[in-house]
Amino acid sequence: MQERRKRPRLRVLKSAKLVLRKSSVFDCVVRDLTNVGAGIEIPNTIDLPEVLEMTFDGGRSIRPCRLVWRTFSRTGVEFLLNQPLHWPRPQ
């Protein structure tokens, strides 16, 4: 697989939480990290929305993100810096 990241990521093993639509929270494991994105591991990525939030400190600070890629149990997110969060409208 060809590496397409703009910056190399630091390998880590860190717990975090994904916040979905301000109502659901899922634990995840961060496997690699930069200041612009992360590779995370969760049991199932199928139901993850395109836009979500991540917290590394139990909700004291929140980082808006968007999914860049996904497999069944891993996904890559890009941190959305200085951008408002736009939730998809329910259909």
XYZ file of C-alpha atoms in Angstrom, residues 26-80:
55
model
C -17.533 4.973 22.190
C -14.169 3.968 23.606
C -11.358 3.573 21.095
C -7.616 3.004 21.005
C -5.396 5.485 19.195
C -2.617 3.576 17.400
C -0.876 6.461 15.599
C -1.130 10.218 15.912
C -0.057 13.603 14.517
C -1.387 17.088 15.110
C -3.571 16.709 11.981
C -4.981 13.194 12.360
C -4.996 9.782 13.984
C -5.354 6.102 13.277
C -7.825 4.517 15.671
C -9.024 1.039 16.496
C -12.570 0.172 17.599
C -14.525 -3.094 17.495
C -16.681 -2.016 14.541
C -16.398 1.051 12.275
C -19.456 0.311 10.135
C -21.857 2.670 11.917
C -19.429 5.577 12.309
C -20.679 8.775 10.687
C -18.488 10.764 8.306
C -18.115 13.572 10.887
C -17.562 12.989 14.601
C -15.660 14.282 17.606
C -12.789 12.817 19.617
C -11.631 13.463 23.156
C -8.430 12.310 24.798
C -9.265 13.682 28.254
C -12.770 12.523 29.118
C -14.564 15.395 27.392
C -12.692 18.395 28.773
C -11.471 19.150 25.261
C -13.096 17.996 22.023
C -11.551 17.682 18.557
C -13.907 17.664 15.581
C -12.811 15.100 12.961
C -13.822 13.510 9.715
C -13.267 9.943 8.574
C -10.671 9.605 5.835
C -10.585 5.810 5.481
C -11.906 2.744 7.301
C -11.661 -1.013 7.537
C -13.839 -3.208 9.757
C -11.962 -2.398 12.994
C -9.662 0.542 12.146
C -10.180 4.007 10.774
C -8.172 7.101 9.996
C -9.464 10.509 11.015
C -8.417 14.012 10.084
C -8.761 16.680 12.760
C -10.836 19.600 11.525
